[in-house]
Amino acid sequence: MGEAAIAYAVDFLSRRQDAPATGFEGAVEAADARHAAPPEDGDGFAPLLDLVDEIARYASDNAGPGFLAYIPGGGLFASSLADLLSTTIDRYVSLWGEAPVAAQIENNVVRWLCDLFSFGPDSRGVLTSGGSMANFSAIVTARADRLPEDFLSGALYVSEHVHASVTKAAMLAGFPVRNVRSVPADAAMRMDVAAFERMVAEDRAVGLAPFAVVASAGTTNTGAIDPISAIADVAGREGLWLHVDGAYGGFFQLTERGRARFAGIERADSITLDPHKGMFLPYGTGALVVREGQKLRDAHHVGTSAYLQDLAADAHIPNFAEYSAELSRDFRGLRVWFPLMLHGVSAFREALDEKLDLAEHLSEELREDPNLEVPWPPDLTVVAFRLRGGDDAANRRLLEAINASQRVFLSSTVLHGRFTIRACILSHRTHRDRIDECIDIVRKAAAELAG
């Protein structure tokens, strides 16, 4: 079975360059046909590989070079192999005493992430299932630190383009949704810092308790980077916890351009990261790092159950269960450490630099087309554009024509009340040839619609 599964995976990856970008036609019917309960007796392994192939076929090809619609989980093969091995040996890492070497590997990953953002030796972190859980733990930690007794009047400040997981995190942490204060964005889709500061003062005057602000190191919607340093200045003056949502963009910190654009991020109290985005790893790989790690532990640790006292005692490194909402979970550290050790950090830096170059290239080429408008240059790797002079219906037709090519898959959003097309370049399999092909497809479709 193992050899057949690996052979299928290798063959699957070898076909990505020529595979269609989406496989939605017939997908509903295929899904309905698979509605079933498990059999009393097994069917054998071969039909299961057929099932996997069907799952892959009737979907958007997130693993392919033409997937530009959303921020992908890259499915780096080295990480997939690490998952196969880690789930085979099945070691438990939440308490150090159960698997000391495995826990050390995961701690290596956390320390590397903390160092990446110049967090000191007192910093701590955890690997999570993704940015949503990381943001949730960050909000819980901020609540425990800034509003330890009564938090229902607490006010959290976010950009109007913040990821929905932040609002959900606040709701799950017990805050009324109305207390998630949406700060207007400027023309470049970045948080308006002056408006943020005014809102804090106004909210204090009516009895709210401002306690935290979330800045985005690259919004999912447009890739815009909030002015982190200026937000940190206000947070410092007002005594607010500063959380940076770097789920999409955080790993551009590995690059010179990213570090310059994220100026001030080292002043954050906490940062969310998604290795399944910026490190091209499989879905289910997120992270949270906290500058003062004891605050993360204080917010999550409720004591050790008596039956676990032998495992929790005398830990040489932090027990991750004490810094997280999870006790039982998979060994996430190996899927991060494996490709880092195999390829080296420089390979990831070079890949991210390439994505920045590709986004700039796409933006510049589309801006030069008389039938298109690009509202602003990309901060990172999301490029937004529209049909020049076209209404929403015309831009919908443009998107449909682009996606009908089956060579690329783009998505849409609404910016300043207008339907806008977006391309997000963050797959390690997307290179200059596919972006040039995308440019040709967009230009041809725009010319036909412009008449």
XYZ file of C-alpha atoms in Angstrom:
451
model
C 0.000 0.000 0.000
C 2.746 2.421 0.922
C 4.573 2.014 -2.380
C 1.342 2.450 -4.344
C 0.425 5.583 -2.395
C 3.848 7.168 -2.930
C 3.762 6.229 -6.614
C 0.368 7.904 -6.954
C 1.625 11.048 -5.203
C 4.685 11.292 -7.459
C 2.556 10.789 -10.568
C 0.017 13.361 -9.349
C 2.695 16.004 -8.862
C 4.259 15.246 -12.245
C 0.947 16.155 -13.908
C 0.418 19.572 -12.279
C 1.880 21.679 -15.101
C -0.649 20.424 -17.650
C -3.610 19.845 -15.342
C -6.664 22.137 -15.591
C -6.770 24.857 -12.941
C -10.235 23.757 -11.803
C -12.387 20.653 -12.066
C -15.810 21.948 -11.105
C -17.741 20.566 -14.081
C -19.601 17.471 -12.903
C -18.324 17.896 -9.337
C -21.759 18.062 -7.695
C -22.874 14.896 -9.440
C -19.634 13.146 -8.509
C -20.067 14.165 -4.881
C -23.677 12.969 -4.802
C -22.614 9.625 -6.269
C -20.188 9.163 -3.381
C -22.867 9.542 -0.704
C -22.552 6.297 1.258
C -22.007 4.657 4.627
C -18.863 2.585 5.239
C -19.118 -1.110 4.315
C -19.215 -3.914 6.828
C -16.322 -5.592 4.989
C -13.444 -3.741 3.363
C -13.135 -3.109 -0.379
C -9.354 -3.291 -0.617
C -6.804 -0.593 -1.363
C -7.108 -0.008 -5.124
C -10.625 1.504 -4.954
C -9.384 3.911 -2.304
C -6.682 5.252 -4.615
C -9.400 5.728 -7.224
C -11.354 7.701 -4.629
C -8.351 9.923 -3.901
C -7.929 10.586 -7.604
C -11.591 11.545 -7.885
C -11.289 13.871 -4.889
C -8.339 15.587 -6.538
C -9.966 15.795 -9.970
C -13.262 17.426 -8.942
C -11.841 20.507 -7.248
C -9.744 23.586 -7.786
C -6.136 22.533 -8.236
C -4.661 24.151 -5.139
C -1.413 22.279 -5.771
C -1.058 23.571 -9.327
C 0.799 26.581 -10.767
C -2.384 28.217 -12.070
C -4.070 28.495 -8.664
C -4.152 32.280 -8.202
C -7.652 32.661 -6.761
C -6.906 32.346 -3.062
C -3.901 32.062 -0.802
C -2.979 28.385 -1.206
C -1.738 25.666 1.028
C 1.178 24.650 -1.117
C 1.472 20.940 -0.348
C 5.279 20.881 -0.391
C 6.146 17.215 -0.958
C 8.880 17.092 1.681
C 6.309 18.181 4.235
C 3.852 15.542 3.022
C 6.529 12.890 3.537
C 7.154 14.261 7.018
C 3.448 13.904 7.776
C 3.474 10.308 6.571
C 6.406 9.540 8.853
C 5.151 11.493 11.858
C 1.699 9.920 11.748
C 3.297 6.493 11.341
C 5.511 6.804 14.406
C 2.615 8.670 16.098
C 4.499 10.527 18.826
C 2.791 12.900 21.259
C 4.419 16.321 21.678
C 2.138 18.398 23.895
C 3.964 17.246 27.041
C 7.745 17.064 26.870
C 8.087 13.866 28.882
C 6.137 11.753 26.371
C 8.525 12.327 23.437
C 11.464 14.607 24.328
C 13.146 14.608 20.905
C 9.887 15.269 19.062
C 9.081 18.091 21.471
C 12.560 19.536 20.935
C 12.070 19.546 17.156
C 8.815 21.437 17.568
C 10.530 23.816 19.966
C 13.252 24.392 17.353
C 10.551 25.563 14.950
C 9.025 27.889 17.530
C 12.418 29.371 18.452
C 13.223 29.956 14.767
C 9.926 31.786 14.314
C 10.506 33.920 17.411
C 14.023 34.789 16.240
C 12.705 35.709 12.792
C 10.839 38.618 14.377
C 13.565 39.550 16.885
C 11.563 38.299 19.862
C 13.835 37.692 22.837
C 14.570 34.592 24.935
C 11.407 35.041 27.012
C 9.204 34.643 23.947
C 7.185 31.504 23.389
C 4.872 30.099 20.771
C 2.804 27.181 19.591
C 2.027 25.506 16.303
C -1.684 25.501 15.544
C -4.057 24.156 12.907
C -3.927 27.518 11.143
C -4.280 31.267 11.460
C -7.811 31.085 12.836
C -6.723 29.184 15.954
C -3.604 31.329 16.279
C -5.706 34.501 16.195
C -8.084 32.991 18.740
C -5.265 32.197 21.164
C -3.822 35.677 20.635
C -7.127 37.379 21.495
C -7.552 35.146 24.558
C -4.023 36.031 25.682
C -4.611 39.755 25.163
C -7.883 39.525 27.082
C -6.256 37.736 30.014
C -3.396 40.233 30.145
C -5.256 43.511 29.641
C -8.727 42.693 31.040
C -8.171 39.974 33.656
C -11.378 40.556 35.630
C -14.224 42.056 33.573
C -13.841 42.010 29.816
C -17.356 42.513 28.427
C -16.711 46.214 27.840
C -13.391 45.502 26.138
C -12.910 47.024 22.695
C -10.746 45.470 19.988
C -9.619 47.565 16.996
C -9.215 46.114 13.513
C -8.966 47.415 9.976
C -12.110 47.238 7.872
C -10.191 44.715 5.742
C -9.205 42.449 8.641
C -9.590 38.713 8.142
C -12.924 37.352 9.372
C -11.117 34.935 11.698
C -10.165 37.863 13.946
C -13.779 38.901 14.431
C -14.736 35.264 14.988
C -11.911 34.899 17.524
C -13.218 37.876 19.497
C -16.736 36.456 19.427
C -15.547 33.028 20.601
C -13.481 34.721 23.314
C -16.705 36.168 24.705
C -16.704 39.708 23.341
C -19.866 41.206 21.849
C -19.294 41.533 18.113
C -20.211 45.221 18.377
C -17.049 45.678 20.465
C -14.887 44.689 17.505
C -14.281 48.215 16.265
C -13.735 48.491 12.520
C -11.258 51.249 11.698
C -11.608 52.834 8.237
C -8.894 52.178 5.682
C -7.133 54.767 3.569
C -7.124 54.827 -0.231
C -4.438 52.106 -0.282
C -6.577 49.802 1.899
C -4.374 50.258 4.990
C -5.635 51.103 8.460
C -6.138 54.847 8.962
C -4.047 55.403 12.098
C -5.483 58.845 12.873
C -8.996 57.390 12.751
C -7.861 54.525 14.995
C -6.521 56.926 17.611
C -9.713 59.014 17.518
C -11.878 55.937 17.951
C -9.918 54.833 21.016
C -10.471 58.221 22.676
C -14.159 58.291 21.738
C -14.725 54.763 23.012
C -13.066 55.485 26.338
C -15.341 58.499 26.732
C -18.471 56.338 26.458
C -17.276 53.664 28.871
C -15.632 51.078 26.661
C -12.271 49.591 27.656
C -9.885 49.548 24.669
C -7.502 46.632 25.181
C -6.041 45.475 21.854
C -5.474 46.310 18.206
C -4.855 43.945 15.280
C -2.617 45.070 12.427
C -2.350 43.057 9.228
C 0.999 42.125 7.710
C -0.732 41.637 4.383
C -4.518 41.454 4.278
C -6.011 38.433 2.576
C -8.300 40.656 0.522
C -5.752 42.957 -1.123
C -2.359 42.145 0.388
C -2.220 45.612 1.969
C 0.169 46.057 4.889
C -1.123 48.166 7.741
C 1.308 50.843 9.041
C 2.576 48.630 11.842
C 5.063 51.051 13.391
C 2.534 53.890 13.624
C -0.072 51.517 15.055
C 2.526 50.337 17.598
C 3.076 53.960 18.642
C -0.619 54.415 19.410
C -0.848 51.019 21.106
C 2.082 51.936 23.336
C 0.575 55.268 24.352
C -2.844 53.754 24.998
C -1.692 50.575 26.726
C -3.148 48.282 24.069
C -1.987 44.798 23.165
C -0.654 44.813 19.597
C -1.349 41.652 17.641
C -0.148 41.313 14.051
C -2.008 38.958 11.758
C 0.762 37.719 9.498
C -1.027 34.555 8.403
C -0.718 35.466 4.739
C 2.276 37.767 4.628
C 4.348 37.068 7.717
C 6.969 34.862 6.086
C 7.973 37.648 3.719
C 9.950 38.714 6.796
C 12.546 36.315 5.392
C 13.140 38.742 2.510
C 14.791 42.145 2.521
C 11.723 43.776 0.974
C 9.414 42.126 3.461
C 11.447 43.268 6.461
C 11.411 46.845 5.176
C 7.652 46.792 4.614
C 6.966 45.251 8.024
C 8.929 47.918 9.919
C 7.871 47.856 13.567
C 6.598 44.281 13.595
C 9.182 43.381 16.235
C 7.211 45.652 18.613
C 4.147 43.407 18.422
C 3.005 41.539 21.510
C 1.970 38.579 19.359
C 2.101 37.483 15.725
C 0.046 34.936 13.799
C 1.790 32.998 11.028
C 0.678 30.347 8.569
C 3.471 28.064 7.333
C 0.808 26.493 5.106
C 0.821 29.777 3.199
C 4.216 31.482 3.175
C 6.206 28.271 3.576
C 4.096 26.341 1.039
C 3.280 23.560 3.520
C 0.100 21.440 3.653
C -3.073 22.876 5.140
C -3.274 22.556 8.901
C 0.000 24.309 9.768
C -0.301 27.603 11.656
C 1.660 29.307 14.409
C 1.426 31.923 17.128
C 4.444 33.607 18.709
C 4.206 35.853 21.775
C 6.928 38.260 22.847
C 6.370 37.673 26.583
C 5.747 33.955 26.593
C 4.595 33.744 30.198
C 1.491 35.706 29.208
C 0.604 33.028 26.673
C 0.953 30.365 29.374
C -1.027 32.362 31.939
C -3.935 32.593 29.503
C -4.026 28.874 28.657
C -2.725 26.834 31.602
C -5.156 25.614 34.256
C -2.911 23.115 35.996
C -1.884 19.583 35.178
C -4.280 16.675 35.623
C -3.114 14.182 38.240
C -2.836 11.370 35.707
C -0.366 13.456 33.664
C 1.884 14.559 36.511
C 4.726 12.223 35.532
C 4.876 13.580 31.979
C 4.585 17.256 32.880
C 7.231 17.311 35.578
C 10.761 18.647 35.073
C 10.240 19.660 31.454
C 13.489 20.759 29.786
C 11.484 22.859 27.323
C 7.972 24.331 27.527
C 5.089 21.884 27.632
C 3.083 23.001 24.624
C -0.202 21.922 26.235
C 0.339 24.713 28.760
C 0.514 27.337 25.996
C -2.380 26.157 23.855
C -6.083 25.326 23.892
C -5.168 21.830 22.672
C -4.006 18.824 24.644
C -4.331 16.116 21.985
C -3.029 17.072 18.560
C -0.698 15.916 15.825
C 3.089 16.364 15.709
C 3.142 19.496 13.537
C 6.771 20.350 14.104
C 8.180 17.693 11.782
C 6.230 18.920 8.755
C 7.915 22.331 9.226
C 11.377 21.157 10.310
C 11.727 18.478 7.632
C 11.653 20.844 4.605
C 13.696 23.476 6.444
C 16.465 20.963 7.047
C 16.160 19.425 3.585
C 16.092 22.632 1.529
C 17.523 25.249 3.906
C 16.046 28.628 4.798
C 17.575 30.245 1.710
C 15.334 28.195 -0.585
C 12.247 29.668 1.051
C 13.696 33.183 0.944
C 14.429 32.840 -2.773
C 10.956 31.470 -3.490
C 9.280 34.338 -1.644
C 11.455 36.894 -3.430
C 10.380 35.302 -6.706
C 6.701 35.714 -5.759
C 7.245 39.407 -5.020
C 8.913 39.785 -8.420
C 6.064 37.972 -10.152
C 3.426 40.163 -8.502
C 5.272 43.320 -9.549
C 5.598 41.952 -13.090
C 1.894 41.096 -13.303
C 0.879 44.482 -11.914
C 3.123 46.421 -14.295
C 2.040 44.469 -17.374
C -1.663 44.832 -16.630
C -1.266 48.530 -15.836
C 0.189 49.108 -19.294
C -2.851 47.588 -21.002
C -5.279 50.341 -22.130
C -8.276 48.107 -21.411
C -7.354 47.507 -17.768
C -6.844 49.470 -14.582
C -4.743 48.443 -11.592
C -5.886 50.603 -8.632
C -2.560 50.408 -6.752
C 0.726 48.510 -6.886
C 0.856 45.376 -4.732
C 2.274 45.573 -1.218
C 2.963 41.843 -1.397
C 1.635 39.329 -3.923
C -2.068 40.102 -4.340
C -2.745 42.032 -7.556
C -6.156 43.683 -7.990
C -7.412 44.879 -11.366
C -10.550 45.794 -13.312
C -11.744 46.343 -16.840
C -11.217 50.051 -17.497
C -14.579 51.788 -17.587
C -16.392 48.492 -17.105
C -19.287 48.038 -14.715
C -19.587 45.128 -12.297
C -21.319 42.924 -14.854
C -18.540 43.473 -17.392
C -15.890 42.594 -14.818
C -17.767 39.438 -13.892
C -17.716 38.450 -17.545
C -13.991 39.194 -17.655
C -13.361 36.907 -14.678
C -15.473 34.156 -16.234
C -13.532 34.416 -19.489
C -10.188 34.247 -17.680
C -11.175 31.199 -15.643
C -12.684 29.475 -18.670
C -9.131 29.122 -19.996
C -8.519 26.440 -17.333
C -4.900 27.589 -17.264
C -5.378 29.975 -14.350
C -7.999 30.362 -11.644
C -8.601 33.902 -10.309
C -11.193 35.235 -7.847
C -13.070 38.442 -7.103
C -13.683 40.848 -4.266
C -15.451 44.170 -3.730
C -13.288 47.269 -3.195
C -14.741 50.741 -2.739
C -18.073 49.246 -3.729
C -16.802 47.914 -7.057
C -16.433 44.335 -8.273
C -12.691 43.746 -8.583
C -10.641 40.801 -9.832
C -7.718 39.574 -7.760
C -4.754 37.331 -8.431
C -2.759 35.970 -5.510
C 0.686 34.582 -6.300
C 1.933 32.340 -3.499
C 2.450 28.838 -4.846
C 5.953 27.423 -5.030
C 4.915 25.899 -8.367
C 3.936 29.252 -9.925
C 6.733 30.752 -12.003
C 7.262 33.385 -14.702
C 5.945 31.203 -17.525
C 2.519 30.779 -15.897
C 2.262 34.474 -15.005
C 3.122 35.456 -18.583
C 0.432 33.056 -19.751
C -1.990 34.652 -17.286
C -1.150 38.105 -18.673
C -1.881 36.944 -22.215
C -5.194 35.389 -21.156
C -6.296 38.522 -19.284
C -5.306 40.865 -22.108
C -7.094 38.811 -24.742
C -10.281 38.550 -22.674
C -10.205 42.281 -21.845
C -9.733 43.216 -25.508
C -12.701 41.095 -26.556
C -14.940 42.645 -23.906
C -13.763 46.175 -24.704
C -14.835 45.579 -28.294
